[in-house]
Coordinates of N, CA, C and O in Angstrom, one line a residue:
M120 N -1.3 -16.7 -6.4 CA -1.0 -16.5 -5.1 C -2.0 -15.5 -4.5 O -2.2 -14.4 -5.0
P121 N -2.6 -15.8 -3.3 CA -3.6 -14.9 -2.7 C -2.9 -13.6 -2.2 O -1.8 -13.6 -1.8
I122 N -3.7 -12.5 -2.3 CA -3.2 -11.3 -1.8 C -3.6 -11.2 -0.3 O -4.7 -11.4 0.1
K123 N -2.6 -10.9 0.5 CA -2.8 -10.8 1.9 C -3.4 -9.5 2.3 O -3.3 -8.5 1.7
H124 N -4.1 -9.5 3.5 CA -4.8 -8.4 4.0 C -3.7 -7.3 4.4 O -2.8 -7.7 5.2
P125 N -3.8 -6.1 3.9 CA -2.8 -5.1 4.2 C -3.0 -4.3 5.5 O -4.1 -4.5 6.2
L126 N -2.1 -3.6 5.9 CA -2.2 -2.7 7.0 C -3.1 -1.5 6.6 O -3.1 -1.1 5.4
P127 N -3.8 -0.8 7.5 CA -4.6 0.3 7.1 C -3.7 1.6 6.8 O -2.7 1.8 7.5
Y128 N -4.0 2.3 5.7 CA -3.3 3.5 5.4 C -4.3 4.6 5.1 O -5.3 4.3 4.4
E129 N -4.0 5.8 5.5 CA -4.9 6.9 5.2 C -4.8 7.4 3.8 O -5.8 7.7 3.1
L130 N -3.6 7.3 3.2 CA -3.4 7.8 1.9 C -2.4 6.9 1.2 O -1.4 6.5 1.7
L131 N -2.7 6.6 -0.1 CA -1.9 5.7 -0.9 C -1.6 6.5 -2.2 O -2.5 6.9 -2.9
L132 N -0.3 6.7 -2.5 CA 0.1 7.5 -3.7 C 0.9 6.5 -4.6 O 1.7 5.8 -4.1
F133 N 0.6 6.6 -5.9 CA 1.2 5.7 -6.9 C 1.7 6.5 -8.1 O 1.0 7.4 -8.5
D134 N 2.8 6.1 -8.6 CA 3.3 6.6 -9.9 C 2.4 6.0 -11.0 O 1.9 4.8 -10.8
A135 N 2.1 6.7 -12.0 CA 1.2 6.2 -13.1 C 1.9 5.1 -13.9 O 1.4 4.0 -14.0
D136 N 3.0 5.5 -14.5 CA 3.6 4.6 -15.5 C 4.5 3.6 -15.0 O 5.5 3.9 -14.3
G137 N 4.2 2.3 -15.3 CA 5.0 1.2 -14.8 C 4.6 0.7 -13.4 O 5.0 -0.3 -12.9
T138 N 3.6 1.4 -12.8 CA 3.1 1.0 -11.5 C 1.6 0.7 -11.6 O 1.1 -0.3 -11.2
L139 N 0.8 1.7 -12.1 CA -0.6 1.5 -12.3 C -0.9 1.1 -13.8 O -1.9 0.4 -14.0
R140 N -0.2 1.7 -14.7 CA -0.5 1.4 -16.1 C 0.8 1.0 -16.9 O 1.9 1.4 -16.5
R141 N 0.6 0.3 -17.9 CA 1.7 -0.2 -18.8 C 1.4 0.4 -20.2 O 0.3 0.3 -20.7
T142 N 2.4 0.9 -20.8 CA 2.3 1.5 -22.1 C 2.3 0.4 -23.2 O 3.2 -0.5 -23.1
L143 N 1.5 0.4 -24.1 CA 1.4 -0.6 -25.2 C 2.2 -0.3 -26.4 O 2.4 -1.2 -27.3
V144 N 2.8 0.9 -26.5 CA 3.6 1.3 -27.6 C 5.1 0.9 -27.3 O 5.6 1.4 -26.4
E145 N 5.6 0.0 -28.1 CA 7.0 -0.4 -27.9 C 8.0 0.7 -27.9 O 7.9 1.6 -28.8
G146 N 8.8 0.8 -26.9 CA 9.8 1.8 -26.7 C 9.3 3.1 -26.2 O 10.1 4.1 -26.0
Q147 N 8.1 3.3 -25.9 CA 7.5 4.5 -25.4 C 7.3 4.4 -23.9 O 6.6 3.5 -23.5
P148 N 7.9 5.3 -23.1 CA 7.8 5.1 -21.7 C 6.4 5.4 -21.1 O 6.1 4.9 -20.0
C149 N 5.7 6.2 -21.7 CA 4.3 6.6 -21.2 C 3.4 6.8 -22.3 O 3.8 7.2 -23.4
P150 N 2.1 6.7 -22.1 CA 1.2 6.9 -23.2 C 1.0 8.3 -23.6 O 1.1 9.2 -22.7
N151 N 0.8 8.6 -24.9 CA 0.5 9.9 -25.4 C -0.9 10.1 -25.8 O -1.3 11.2 -26.2
D152 N -1.7 9.0 -25.8 CA -3.1 9.0 -26.2 C -3.8 7.9 -25.6 O -3.2 6.9 -25.1
H153 N -5.1 8.0 -25.7 CA -6.0 6.9 -25.2 C -5.8 5.7 -26.1 O -5.5 5.8 -27.3
G154 N -5.9 4.5 -25.5 CA -5.7 3.3 -26.3 C -4.2 2.9 -26.4 O -3.9 1.8 -26.9
E155 N -3.3 3.7 -25.8 CA -1.9 3.3 -25.8 C -1.4 2.7 -24.4 O -0.2 2.6 -24.2
W156 N -2.4 2.4 -23.6 CA -2.0 1.8 -22.2 C -3.0 0.8 -21.8 O -4.1 0.8 -22.3
E157 N -2.6 0.0 -20.8 CA -3.5 -0.9 -20.1 C -3.2 -0.9 -18.6 O -2.0 -0.6 -18.2
L158 N -4.1 -1.2 -17.8 CA -3.9 -1.3 -16.4 C -3.0 -2.5 -16.0 O -3.1 -3.5 -16.7
M159 N -2.1 -2.3 -15.1 CA -1.2 -3.3 -14.7 C -2.0 -4.4 -14.0 O -3.1 -4.2 -13.4
H160 N -1.4 -5.6 -14.0 CA -2.1 -6.8 -13.4 C -2.3 -6.6 -11.9 O -1.5 -6.1 -11.2
N161 N -3.5 -6.9 -11.5 CA -4.0 -6.9 -10.1 C -4.2 -5.5 -9.4 O -4.4 -5.4 -8.2
V162 N -4.1 -4.5 -10.2 CA -4.2 -3.1 -9.6 C -5.6 -3.0 -8.9 O -5.7 -2.6 -7.7
R163 N -6.7 -3.3 -9.6 CA -8.0 -3.2 -8.9 C -8.1 -4.1 -7.7 O -8.7 -3.6 -6.7
E164 N -7.6 -5.3 -7.8 CA -7.8 -6.2 -6.6 C -7.0 -5.7 -5.4 O -7.5 -5.8 -4.3
V165 N -5.8 -5.2 -5.7 CA -5.0 -4.6 -4.6 C -5.7 -3.4 -4.0 O -5.8 -3.3 -2.7
L166 N -6.1 -2.5 -4.8 CA -6.7 -1.3 -4.3 C -8.1 -1.6 -3.6 O -8.4 -0.8 -2.6
A167 N -8.7 -2.6 -4.0 CA -10.0 -3.0 -3.3 C -9.7 -3.4 -1.8 O -10.6 -3.4 -1.0
L168 N -8.5 -3.8 -1.5 CA -8.1 -4.1 -0.1 C -8.0 -2.9 0.8 O -7.9 -3.0 2.0
Y169 N -8.1 -1.7 0.2 CA -7.9 -0.4 0.9 C -9.2 0.4 0.7 O -9.1 1.6 0.2
P170 N -10.3 0.0 1.0 CA -11.6 0.8 0.7 C -11.7 2.1 1.4 O -12.3 3.0 1.0
E171 N -11.0 2.3 2.6 CA -11.0 3.5 3.3 C -9.9 4.5 3.0 O -9.9 5.6 3.5
S172 N -8.9 4.0 2.2 CA -7.8 4.9 1.9 C -8.1 5.9 0.8 O -8.8 5.5 -0.2
Q173 N -7.6 7.1 0.9 CA -7.6 8.0 -0.2 C -6.5 7.6 -1.2 O -5.4 7.2 -0.8
L174 N -6.9 7.7 -2.5 CA -6.0 7.2 -3.5 C -5.4 8.4 -4.3 O -6.2 9.4 -4.5
G175 N -4.2 8.3 -4.7 CA -3.6 9.4 -5.5 C -2.6 8.9 -6.6 O -2.0 7.9 -6.4
I176 N -2.6 9.7 -7.6 CA -1.6 9.4 -8.7 C -0.6 10.6 -8.7 O -1.1 11.7 -8.7
V177 N 0.6 10.3 -8.7 CA 1.7 11.3 -8.8 C 2.6 10.9 -9.9 O 3.0 9.7 -10.0
S178 N 2.9 11.8 -10.9 CA 3.7 11.3 -12.0 C 4.4 12.4 -12.7 O 3.8 13.5 -12.9
N179 N 5.6 12.2 -13.2 CA 6.3 13.1 -14.1 C 5.8 12.8 -15.5 O 5.7 11.7 -15.9
Q180 N 5.3 13.8 -16.1 CA 4.8 13.7 -17.5 C 5.6 14.6 -18.4 O 5.2 15.7 -18.9
G181 N 6.9 14.3 -18.6 CA 7.8 15.1 -19.4 C 7.4 15.2 -20.8 O 7.8 16.2 -21.5
G182 N 6.5 14.4 -21.3 CA 6.0 14.5 -22.6 C 5.3 15.8 -22.9 O 5.2 16.3 -24.0
V183 N 4.7 16.3 -21.8 CA 4.0 17.6 -21.9 C 5.1 18.7 -22.2 O 4.9 19.5 -23.2
G184 N 6.1 18.7 -21.4 CA 7.2 19.7 -21.6 C 7.9 19.5 -23.0 O 8.4 20.5 -23.6
L185 N 8.0 18.3 -23.4 CA 8.7 18.0 -24.7 C 7.7 18.2 -25.9 O 8.2 18.1 -27.1
G186 N 6.4 18.4 -25.7 CA 5.5 18.7 -26.7 C 4.8 17.4 -27.3 O 4.2 17.5 -28.4
Y187 N 5.0 16.3 -26.7 CA 4.4 15.0 -27.2 C 2.9 15.0 -26.9 O 2.1 14.3 -27.6
L188 N 2.5 15.6 -25.8 CA 1.1 15.7 -25.5 C 0.8 17.0 -24.8 O 1.7 17.6 -24.2
T189 N -0.5 17.4 -24.8 CA -0.9 18.6 -24.1 C -1.2 18.3 -22.6 O -1.4 17.2 -22.3
K190 N -1.2 19.4 -21.8 CA -1.6 19.2 -20.4 C -3.0 18.6 -20.3 O -3.3 17.7 -19.5
G191 N -3.9 19.1 -21.2 CA -5.3 18.6 -21.2 C -5.4 17.1 -21.5 O -6.1 16.3 -20.9
K192 N -4.6 16.6 -22.5 CA -4.5 15.2 -22.8 C -4.0 14.4 -21.7 O -4.5 13.4 -21.3
A193 N -2.9 14.9 -21.0 CA -2.3 14.2 -19.9 C -3.3 14.1 -18.7 O -3.5 13.0 -18.1
W194 N -4.1 15.2 -18.5 CA -5.1 15.1 -17.4 C -6.2 14.1 -17.8 O -6.8 13.4 -17.0
G195 N -6.6 14.1 -19.1 CA -7.6 13.2 -19.6 C -7.1 11.7 -19.4 O -7.9 10.8 -19.0
L196 N -5.8 11.5 -19.7 CA -5.3 10.1 -19.5 C -5.3 9.7 -18.0 O -5.6 8.6 -17.6
F197 N -5.0 10.7 -17.1 CA -5.1 10.4 -15.7 C -6.5 10.1 -15.3 O -6.8 9.3 -14.4
N198 N -7.5 10.9 -15.8 CA -8.9 10.7 -15.5 C -9.3 9.3 -15.9 O -10.0 8.6 -15.2
S199 N -8.9 8.8 -17.1 CA -9.2 7.5 -17.6 C -8.5 6.4 -16.7 O -9.1 5.4 -16.3
L200 N -7.3 6.7 -16.3 CA -6.6 5.8 -15.4 C -7.3 5.7 -14.0 O -7.5 4.6 -13.5
A201 N -7.7 6.8 -13.5 CA -8.4 6.8 -12.2 C -9.7 6.0 -12.2 O -9.9 5.2 -11.3
H202 N -10.4 6.2 -13.3 CA -11.7 5.4 -13.5 C -11.4 3.9 -13.6 O -12.1 3.1 -13.0
A203 N -10.3 3.6 -14.4 CA -10.0 2.2 -14.6 C -9.5 1.5 -13.3 O -9.8 0.3 -13.0
M204 N -8.7 2.2 -12.5 CA -8.0 1.6 -11.4 C -9.0 1.5 -10.2 O -8.8 0.5 -9.4
A205 N -9.9 2.4 -10.0 CA -10.8 2.4 -8.9 C -12.1 2.9 -9.3 O -12.5 4.1 -8.9
P206 N -12.9 2.2 -10.0 CA -14.2 2.7 -10.5 C -15.1 3.2 -9.3 O -15.2 2.5 -8.3
G207 N -15.6 4.4 -9.4 CA -16.5 4.9 -8.4 C -15.8 5.5 -7.2 O -16.5 6.1 -6.3
R208 N -14.5 5.5 -7.1 CA -13.8 6.1 -6.0 C -13.1 7.4 -6.5 O -12.8 7.6 -7.6
R209 N -13.0 8.3 -5.5 CA -12.3 9.5 -5.8 C -10.8 9.3 -5.8 O -10.2 8.6 -4.9
V210 N -10.1 9.7 -6.9 CA -8.7 9.6 -7.0 C -8.1 11.0 -7.3 O -8.5 11.6 -8.3
E211 N -7.2 11.5 -6.5 CA -6.5 12.8 -6.7 C -5.3 12.5 -7.6 O -4.8 11.4 -7.6
A212 N -4.9 13.5 -8.4 CA -3.8 13.3 -9.3 C -2.9 14.6 -9.2 O -3.4 15.7 -9.1
Y213 N -1.6 14.4 -9.4 CA -0.7 15.5 -9.5 C 0.4 15.1 -10.5 O 0.9 14.0 -10.5
M214 N 0.7 16.0 -11.4 CA 1.7 15.8 -12.4 C 2.7 16.9 -12.5 O 2.4 18.1 -12.2
C215 N 3.9 16.5 -12.8 CA 5.0 17.5 -13.1 C 5.0 17.5 -14.7 O 5.3 16.5 -15.3
P216 N 4.6 18.6 -15.3 CA 4.5 18.7 -16.8 C 5.8 19.2 -17.4 O 5.8 19.4 -18.6
H217 N 6.8 19.3 -16.7 CA 8.1 19.9 -17.2 C 8.9 18.9 -17.9 O 8.8 17.7 -17.7
R218 N 9.8 19.4 -18.7 CA 10.8 18.6 -19.5 C 11.6 17.7 -18.5 O 11.8 18.2 -17.4
P219 N 12.0 16.6 -18.8 CA 12.8 15.7 -17.9 C 14.1 16.4 -17.5 O 14.5 16.1 -16.3
D220 N 14.7 17.3 -18.3 CA 15.9 17.9 -17.9 C 15.7 19.3 -17.1 O 16.6 20.0 -16.8
A221 N 14.4 19.6 -16.8 CA 14.1 20.9 -16.1 C 14.5 20.8 -14.7 O 14.4 19.7 -14.0
A222 N 15.0 21.9 -14.2 CA 15.3 21.9 -12.7 C 14.1 22.5 -12.0 O 14.2 23.6 -11.3
C223 N 13.0 21.8 -12.0 CA 11.8 22.3 -11.4 C 11.7 21.7 -10.0 O 12.3 20.8 -9.6
V224 N 10.8 22.4 -9.2 CA 10.6 21.9 -7.8 C 9.6 20.7 -7.8 O 9.5 20.1 -6.8
C225 N 8.9 20.5 -8.9 CA 7.9 19.4 -8.9 C 8.6 18.0 -8.8 O 8.1 17.1 -8.1
R226 N 9.7 17.8 -9.4 CA 10.4 16.6 -9.4 C 11.2 16.4 -8.1 O 11.6 15.4 -7.7

């Protein structure tokens, strides 16, 4: 099915897991390391329809708070995702690194 031309947007924000990337580890909601994810179908094609829009990733990364991965590893995974989803474009990222049960203002 062809992708229709979208309306212009100044800023597009996307959740990382389940929207931009899919985890390859059965039963794991988000990747904890490189090689544990792949880009979702048509992400690049859809984002190419918005060449003037600023792109952003916003995501809860409770695995940091739970000790499954470090903040540095989480940022590295976001960096890899940004490059994969929109090569050559600037992509801002924001993450909540707190435990899923934390009462933080990030979530």
